[in-house]
Amino acid sequence: MTDTTSFEAGAFAARAEDAAASRPTTGRGGARTATASATAPAPAPSRTLRLAARPPFSFSASLAFLRSFPAMTGQQGTAHDVLTLALRENGTTLGARVTAAPDAPAVDCVLTAATPLGDATAEAAATRLSHHLGLADDLTDFYRLARLDRPFSRVVERLYGYHQVSFPSPRELLCWAILCQRVPLPVARTMKQALVEAAGNRITVDGEHRWAFPDAEQLACFDEPTLQHLIGNQRKAGYLHRAIRQWLDLDESFLRTGPYDEVRDQLLRLAGIGPWSASFLLIRGLGRTERLTPDKEMMRAAQRVYGHDFDDAAFAALTTRYGRHQGYRGHYLRVGG
């Protein structure tokens, strides 16, 4: 039997807690979403969920981004306008099949697992997917500011309704940030896939194998020699081993909602994480778009959009106009510039 759970929140703007219901505040089950139907006699091996999105929302834009998202190559499927992926929540590997809702700004998701899915695990997965797809992101003010920036407004027109697709979890991005430093992306992907396969979190979705990134407990079981054997890089293995254990002592709820400077300082104390990686984690792992640290690729994108070069001061002056949406503007530049 498949339970149907509605996650449609009709009063996003009325109460702050409604928005929090669509964005995860903890890494492993702090979701504040609706519970499964009380009529269900027992947990079932699958659940059908509807996850609401703040309009405007374009699931096709999300899929377009995922098709060119190098960090997730091989872990997710996007054929036939369907997103398929695996998640790891509460010690359970789940498959997720996500499609655009036909009649609302939302996505419909079918979760499956080898064992019955309890409410807590289904809710944790729903929260994780909501964060991954940026469903709770409010684009209203960001788009208003973009209309005043004529060259950039053309980027918004191309990406209209695109909510930032983040890494499925900040823990996964932490590992990716270490793995991709100073190596070609295909090499980093091979290292990451070795970690994924070593954990063994495989499930079949729509006839295809999907792999979930290891959870915190699984990662912590890898000692440094094992990590070095898996990824073939002694220095990165050392960083991973220390950073994973440091991450276990952090409060993900605080990282998502605490004062920006304090959160950034905590991230900078993680092994292998410098200023650029901390900014990467804040924006693409935790959804903290208040600030932006540009890189060469972003500056090149800005040159294409605005038709001239920027020095650091000029780029910062223009970025500051976007206030708490600086990171969103930077992501749009990289994706659509």
CSV table of C-alpha atoms in Angstrom, one decimal:
chain,number,residue,atom,x,y,z
A,1,MET,CA,0.0,0.0,0.0
A,2,THR,CA,1.3,3.5,-0.9
A,3,ASP,CA,0.5,6.4,1.4
A,4,THR,CA,-0.1,9.8,-0.1
A,5,THR,CA,1.3,12.7,1.8
A,6,SER,CA,0.5,16.4,0.8
A,7,PHE,CA,3.3,18.9,1.4
A,8,GLU,CA,1.5,21.8,-0.1
A,9,ALA,CA,1.9,24.8,2.2
A,10,GLY,CA,-0.6,27.6,1.3
A,11,ALA,CA,0.7,30.3,3.6
A,12,PHE,CA,4.4,30.6,2.8
A,13,ALA,CA,4.4,34.3,3.4
A,14,ALA,CA,2.0,34.3,6.4
A,15,ARG,CA,4.3,32.4,8.8
A,16,ALA,CA,8.1,31.9,8.8
A,17,GLU,CA,7.7,28.4,10.0
A,18,ASP,CA,5.9,27.4,6.8
A,19,ALA,CA,9.0,28.3,4.9
A,20,ALA,CA,11.1,26.3,7.3
A,21,ALA,CA,8.9,23.3,6.7
A,22,SER,CA,10.2,23.2,3.1
A,23,ARG,CA,13.9,23.8,3.9
A,24,PRO,CA,15.8,21.4,6.0
A,25,THR,CA,17.3,22.7,9.3
A,26,THR,CA,19.0,19.5,10.3
A,27,GLY,CA,21.0,16.9,8.4
A,28,ARG,CA,19.2,13.8,9.5
A,29,GLY,CA,15.5,14.2,10.1
A,30,GLY,CA,14.8,17.7,11.5
A,31,ALA,CA,12.1,18.0,8.8
A,32,ARG,CA,9.0,19.9,9.7
A,33,THR,CA,6.7,18.5,7.0
A,34,ALA,CA,3.2,17.0,7.1
A,35,THR,CA,3.1,13.4,8.5
A,36,ALA,CA,1.8,10.5,6.5
A,37,SER,CA,-1.8,9.6,6.6
A,38,ALA,CA,-3.0,8.5,10.0
A,39,THR,CA,-5.1,5.8,8.3
A,40,ALA,CA,-2.1,3.8,7.2
A,41,PRO,CA,-2.1,0.6,9.2
A,42,ALA,CA,1.7,0.1,9.0
A,43,PRO,CA,4.7,1.6,7.3
A,44,ALA,CA,4.8,0.7,3.6
A,45,PRO,CA,7.8,0.2,1.3
A,46,SER,CA,6.9,3.2,-0.8
A,47,ARG,CA,5.4,6.7,-0.2
A,48,THR,CA,4.0,9.2,-2.7
A,49,LEU,CA,4.6,12.8,-1.7
A,50,ARG,CA,3.8,16.2,-3.1
A,51,LEU,CA,6.4,18.8,-2.3
A,52,ALA,CA,5.3,22.4,-2.7
A,53,ALA,CA,7.5,25.1,-4.3
A,54,ARG,CA,7.4,28.8,-4.1
A,55,PRO,CA,6.3,30.2,-7.4
A,56,PRO,CA,7.7,30.9,-9.9
A,57,PHE,CA,9.1,27.4,-10.2
A,58,SER,CA,10.3,25.5,-13.3
A,59,PHE,CA,11.2,21.9,-12.8
A,60,SER,CA,12.4,21.7,-16.4
A,61,ALA,CA,15.0,24.3,-15.5
A,62,SER,CA,16.1,22.2,-12.5
A,63,LEU,CA,16.5,19.2,-14.8
A,64,ALA,CA,18.4,21.2,-17.4
A,65,PHE,CA,20.9,22.2,-14.7
A,66,LEU,CA,21.2,18.7,-13.3
A,67,ARG,CA,22.0,17.3,-16.8
A,68,SER,CA,25.2,19.4,-16.7
A,69,PHE,CA,26.0,19.2,-13.0
A,70,PRO,CA,29.4,17.4,-13.0
A,71,ALA,CA,29.5,16.5,-9.3
A,72,MET,CA,26.4,14.4,-9.7
A,73,THR,CA,27.2,12.6,-13.0
A,74,GLY,CA,26.1,9.0,-12.8
A,75,GLN,CA,24.3,9.4,-9.5
A,76,GLN,CA,21.1,10.9,-10.9
A,77,GLY,CA,18.9,10.3,-13.9
A,78,THR,CA,17.0,12.9,-15.8
A,79,ALA,CA,15.6,11.1,-18.8
A,80,HIS,CA,12.0,11.7,-19.9
A,81,ASP,CA,11.6,14.8,-17.6
A,82,VAL,CA,11.9,12.5,-14.6
A,83,LEU,CA,14.6,12.9,-11.9
A,84,THR,CA,15.7,9.7,-10.3
A,85,LEU,CA,18.2,9.5,-7.5
A,86,ALA,CA,19.0,7.7,-4.2
A,87,LEU,CA,19.1,9.1,-0.7
A,88,ARG,CA,20.3,7.9,2.6
A,89,GLU,CA,18.2,8.9,5.6
A,90,ASN,CA,17.9,7.4,9.1
A,91,GLY,CA,20.1,4.5,8.1
A,92,THR,CA,17.9,3.6,5.1
A,93,THR,CA,18.7,3.8,1.4
A,94,LEU,CA,15.8,5.2,-0.5
A,95,GLY,CA,15.0,5.6,-4.2
A,96,ALA,CA,13.3,8.8,-5.3
A,97,ARG,CA,11.4,9.4,-8.6
A,98,VAL,CA,10.5,13.0,-9.0
A,99,THR,CA,8.2,14.7,-11.6
A,100,ALA,CA,6.6,18.1,-12.0
A,101,ALA,CA,3.2,18.3,-10.5
A,102,PRO,CA,0.7,18.8,-13.3
A,103,ASP,CA,-1.5,21.3,-11.5
A,104,ALA,CA,0.6,23.3,-9.0
A,105,PRO,CA,4.0,24.8,-8.5
A,106,ALA,CA,5.3,21.6,-6.9
A,107,VAL,CA,6.9,18.2,-7.5
A,108,ASP,CA,5.5,14.8,-7.0
A,109,CYS,CA,7.8,12.2,-5.6
A,110,VAL,CA,7.6,8.4,-5.1
A,111,LEU,CA,10.0,7.1,-2.5
A,112,THR,CA,10.9,3.4,-2.4
A,113,ALA,CA,13.0,1.3,-0.1
A,114,ALA,CA,13.8,-2.4,0.5
A,115,THR,CA,12.2,-2.1,3.9
A,116,PRO,CA,9.0,-0.3,5.1
A,117,LEU,CA,9.3,3.4,5.3
A,118,GLY,CA,8.3,5.0,8.5
A,119,ASP,CA,7.1,8.6,8.8
A,120,ALA,CA,10.3,10.0,10.2
A,121,THR,CA,12.4,8.6,7.3
A,122,ALA,CA,9.9,9.7,4.7
A,123,GLU,CA,9.8,13.2,6.2
A,124,ALA,CA,13.6,13.4,6.3
A,125,ALA,CA,13.8,12.4,2.6
A,126,ALA,CA,11.1,15.0,1.7
A,127,THR,CA,13.1,17.7,3.5
A,128,ARG,CA,16.3,16.6,1.8
A,129,LEU,CA,14.7,16.8,-1.6
A,130,SER,CA,13.1,20.2,-0.9
A,131,HIS,CA,16.5,21.5,0.0
A,132,HIS,CA,18.2,19.8,-3.0
A,133,LEU,CA,15.8,21.5,-5.4
A,134,GLY,CA,15.6,24.8,-3.6
A,135,LEU,CA,11.8,24.5,-3.4
A,136,ALA,CA,11.4,27.0,-0.6
A,137,ASP,CA,13.5,29.7,-2.2
A,138,ASP,CA,11.7,33.0,-2.6
A,139,LEU,CA,12.8,34.5,-5.9
A,140,THR,CA,10.5,37.6,-5.7
A,141,ASP,CA,13.0,40.2,-4.4
A,142,PHE,CA,15.9,38.7,-6.4
A,143,TYR,CA,13.9,39.1,-9.6
A,144,ARG,CA,12.8,42.6,-8.6
A,145,LEU,CA,16.5,43.6,-8.3
A,146,ALA,CA,17.4,41.9,-11.5
A,147,ARG,CA,14.8,44.0,-13.4
A,148,LEU,CA,16.9,47.0,-12.5
A,149,ASP,CA,20.0,45.4,-13.9
A,150,ARG,CA,19.3,45.3,-17.7
A,151,PRO,CA,22.1,43.0,-18.9
A,152,PHE,CA,21.6,40.6,-16.0
A,153,SER,CA,17.8,40.6,-16.5
A,154,ARG,CA,18.3,38.8,-19.8
A,155,VAL,CA,19.9,35.9,-17.8
A,156,VAL,CA,16.9,35.8,-15.5
A,157,GLU,CA,14.6,35.7,-18.6
A,158,ARG,CA,16.5,32.6,-19.8
A,159,LEU,CA,16.4,30.9,-16.4
A,160,TYR,CA,13.0,32.2,-15.2
A,161,GLY,CA,11.6,29.9,-12.4
A,162,TYR,CA,14.9,28.2,-11.8
A,163,HIS,CA,15.5,27.5,-8.1
A,164,GLN,CA,19.1,26.8,-7.2
A,165,VAL,CA,19.8,23.1,-7.2
A,166,SER,CA,22.1,22.4,-4.3
A,167,PHE,CA,24.0,19.3,-3.4
A,168,PRO,CA,21.7,16.7,-1.8
A,169,SER,CA,23.5,17.4,1.5
A,170,PRO,CA,26.2,19.8,2.8
A,171,ARG,CA,28.2,16.7,4.0
A,172,GLU,CA,28.4,15.5,0.4
A,173,LEU,CA,29.6,18.9,-0.7
A,174,LEU,CA,32.2,19.0,2.0
A,175,CYS,CA,33.7,15.8,0.6
A,176,TRP,CA,33.4,17.0,-3.0
A,177,ALA,CA,35.1,20.4,-2.1
A,178,ILE,CA,38.1,18.4,-0.9
A,179,LEU,CA,38.1,15.9,-3.7
A,180,CYS,CA,37.9,18.5,-6.6
A,181,GLN,CA,40.7,20.7,-5.4
A,182,ARG,CA,43.6,20.9,-7.9
A,183,VAL,CA,42.5,17.8,-9.9
A,184,PRO,CA,40.5,17.5,-13.2
A,185,LEU,CA,36.8,17.0,-12.6
A,186,PRO,CA,36.8,13.4,-14.1
A,187,VAL,CA,39.4,12.4,-11.5
A,188,ALA,CA,37.4,14.0,-8.7
A,189,ARG,CA,34.2,12.1,-9.9
A,190,THR,CA,36.1,8.8,-9.9
A,191,MET,CA,37.3,9.4,-6.3
A,192,LYS,CA,33.8,10.3,-5.2
A,193,GLN,CA,32.2,7.3,-6.9
A,194,ALA,CA,34.8,5.1,-5.1
A,195,LEU,CA,33.5,6.4,-1.7
A,196,VAL,CA,29.9,5.9,-2.8
A,197,GLU,CA,30.4,2.3,-4.0
A,198,ALA,CA,32.4,1.4,-0.9
A,199,ALA,CA,29.4,2.3,1.2
A,200,GLY,CA,27.1,0.1,-0.9
A,201,ASN,CA,24.0,2.3,-0.9
A,202,ARG,CA,22.5,1.1,-4.1
A,203,ILE,CA,18.9,0.9,-5.1
A,204,THR,CA,17.0,0.4,-8.4
A,205,VAL,CA,14.8,3.2,-9.6
A,206,ASP,CA,13.0,2.9,-13.0
A,207,GLY,CA,15.1,0.0,-13.8
A,208,GLU,CA,18.4,1.8,-13.3
A,209,HIS,CA,20.9,1.5,-10.4
A,210,ARG,CA,21.2,4.7,-8.3
A,211,TRP,CA,23.8,5.2,-5.5
A,212,ALA,CA,23.3,7.3,-2.4
A,213,PHE,CA,26.2,9.2,-0.9
A,214,PRO,CA,27.3,7.7,2.4
A,215,ASP,CA,25.7,9.1,5.5
A,216,ALA,CA,27.8,10.5,8.4
A,217,GLU,CA,28.1,7.2,10.2
A,218,GLN,CA,29.2,5.4,7.2
A,219,LEU,CA,31.8,8.0,6.3
A,220,ALA,CA,33.1,8.0,9.9
A,221,CYS,CA,33.8,4.2,9.6
A,222,PHE,CA,36.4,4.8,6.9
A,223,ASP,CA,39.8,5.1,8.6
A,224,GLU,CA,42.6,7.1,6.8
A,225,PRO,CA,44.3,4.1,5.2
A,226,THR,CA,41.0,3.0,3.8
A,227,LEU,CA,40.2,6.4,2.4
A,228,GLN,CA,43.7,6.6,0.8
A,229,HIS,CA,43.1,3.1,-0.8
A,230,LEU,CA,39.7,4.2,-2.1
A,231,ILE,CA,40.7,7.6,-3.6
A,232,GLY,CA,44.4,7.1,-4.3
A,233,ASN,CA,45.5,10.4,-2.8
A,234,GLN,CA,47.2,10.5,0.6
A,235,ARG,CA,46.8,14.2,1.2
A,236,LYS,CA,43.1,14.3,0.3
A,237,ALA,CA,42.5,11.2,2.4
A,238,GLY,CA,44.0,13.0,5.4
A,239,TYR,CA,41.8,16.0,4.8
A,240,LEU,CA,38.7,13.8,4.4
A,241,HIS,CA,39.4,11.8,7.5
A,242,ARG,CA,39.7,14.9,9.7
A,243,ALA,CA,37.0,16.9,8.1
A,244,ILE,CA,34.4,14.1,8.4
A,245,ARG,CA,35.0,13.8,12.1
A,246,GLN,CA,35.0,17.5,12.6
A,247,TRP,CA,31.7,17.7,10.7
A,248,LEU,CA,30.1,15.3,13.2
A,249,ASP,CA,30.6,17.9,16.0
A,250,LEU,CA,28.8,20.7,14.0
A,251,ASP,CA,25.1,21.6,14.3
A,252,GLU,CA,23.6,21.6,10.8
A,253,SER,CA,20.7,23.7,12.0
A,254,PHE,CA,23.0,26.4,13.3
A,255,LEU,CA,25.0,26.2,10.0
A,256,ARG,CA,21.8,26.9,8.1
A,257,THR,CA,20.4,29.7,10.3
A,258,GLY,CA,23.2,31.0,12.5
A,259,PRO,CA,25.0,34.3,12.1
A,260,TYR,CA,26.9,34.2,8.7
A,261,ASP,CA,30.3,35.1,10.0
A,262,GLU,CA,30.1,32.6,12.8
A,263,VAL,CA,29.1,29.9,10.4
A,264,ARG,CA,31.8,30.8,8.0
A,265,ASP,CA,34.4,30.7,10.8
A,266,GLN,CA,33.3,27.1,11.7
A,267,LEU,CA,33.6,26.0,8.1
A,268,LEU,CA,37.1,27.5,7.8
A,269,ARG,CA,38.2,25.4,10.8
A,270,LEU,CA,37.4,22.2,8.8
A,271,ALA,CA,40.4,20.3,7.4
A,272,GLY,CA,41.0,21.1,3.8
A,273,ILE,CA,38.5,24.0,3.6
A,274,GLY,CA,39.8,27.5,2.6
A,275,PRO,CA,37.9,30.7,1.8
A,276,TRP,CA,36.6,29.5,-1.7
A,277,SER,CA,35.5,26.1,-0.4
A,278,ALA,CA,33.8,27.8,2.6
A,279,SER,CA,31.8,30.0,0.2
A,280,PHE,CA,31.0,27.0,-1.9
A,281,LEU,CA,29.7,25.2,1.1
A,282,LEU,CA,27.7,28.1,2.3
A,283,ILE,CA,25.9,28.8,-1.1
A,284,ARG,CA,25.6,25.4,-2.7
A,285,GLY,CA,25.5,23.2,0.4
A,286,LEU,CA,23.6,25.3,3.0
A,287,GLY,CA,21.7,27.7,0.8
A,288,ARG,CA,23.3,30.7,2.4
A,289,THR,CA,23.3,33.2,-0.4
A,290,GLU,CA,23.9,36.4,1.6
A,291,ARG,CA,27.5,36.8,0.3
A,292,LEU,CA,29.6,35.9,-2.6
A,293,THR,CA,33.2,35.1,-3.3
A,294,PRO,CA,33.7,35.3,-7.0
A,295,ASP,CA,36.1,33.1,-9.0
A,296,LYS,CA,37.6,33.3,-12.4
A,297,GLU,CA,34.7,31.4,-14.1
A,298,MET,CA,32.2,33.8,-12.6
A,299,MET,CA,34.2,36.8,-13.6
A,300,ARG,CA,34.3,35.5,-17.2
A,301,ALA,CA,30.5,34.9,-17.1
A,302,ALA,CA,30.0,38.5,-15.9
A,303,GLN,CA,32.2,39.7,-18.8
A,304,ARG,CA,30.0,37.8,-21.3
A,305,VAL,CA,26.8,39.2,-19.7
A,306,TYR,CA,27.8,42.8,-19.3
A,307,GLY,CA,30.1,43.1,-22.3
A,308,HIS,CA,33.2,44.4,-20.5
A,309,ASP,CA,35.8,43.3,-18.0
A,310,PHE,CA,35.4,43.8,-14.2
A,311,ASP,CA,38.0,44.4,-11.6
A,312,ASP,CA,37.3,43.1,-8.1
A,313,ALA,CA,36.0,46.5,-6.8
A,314,ALA,CA,33.6,47.0,-9.7
A,315,PHE,CA,32.3,43.5,-9.5
A,316,ALA,CA,31.8,43.8,-5.7
A,317,ALA,CA,30.0,47.1,-6.1
A,318,LEU,CA,27.5,45.6,-8.5
A,319,THR,CA,27.1,42.4,-6.4
A,320,THR,CA,26.4,44.4,-3.3
A,321,ARG,CA,23.2,45.8,-4.8
A,322,TYR,CA,21.7,42.3,-4.6
A,323,GLY,CA,21.9,42.3,-0.8
A,324,ARG,CA,21.1,38.8,0.7
A,325,HIS,CA,20.7,37.4,-2.9
A,326,GLN,CA,24.4,37.9,-3.9
A,327,GLY,CA,25.0,34.2,-4.0
A,328,TYR,CA,21.9,33.6,-6.1
A,329,ARG,CA,23.1,36.2,-8.6
A,330,GLY,CA,26.5,34.5,-8.7
A,331,HIS,CA,24.9,31.1,-9.4
A,332,TYR,CA,22.7,32.5,-12.1
A,333,LEU,CA,25.8,34.1,-13.7
A,334,ARG,CA,27.6,30.8,-13.8
A,335,VAL,CA,24.6,28.9,-15.1
A,336,GLY,CA,23.2,31.3,-17.6
A,337,GLY,CA,25.9,33.8,-18.3
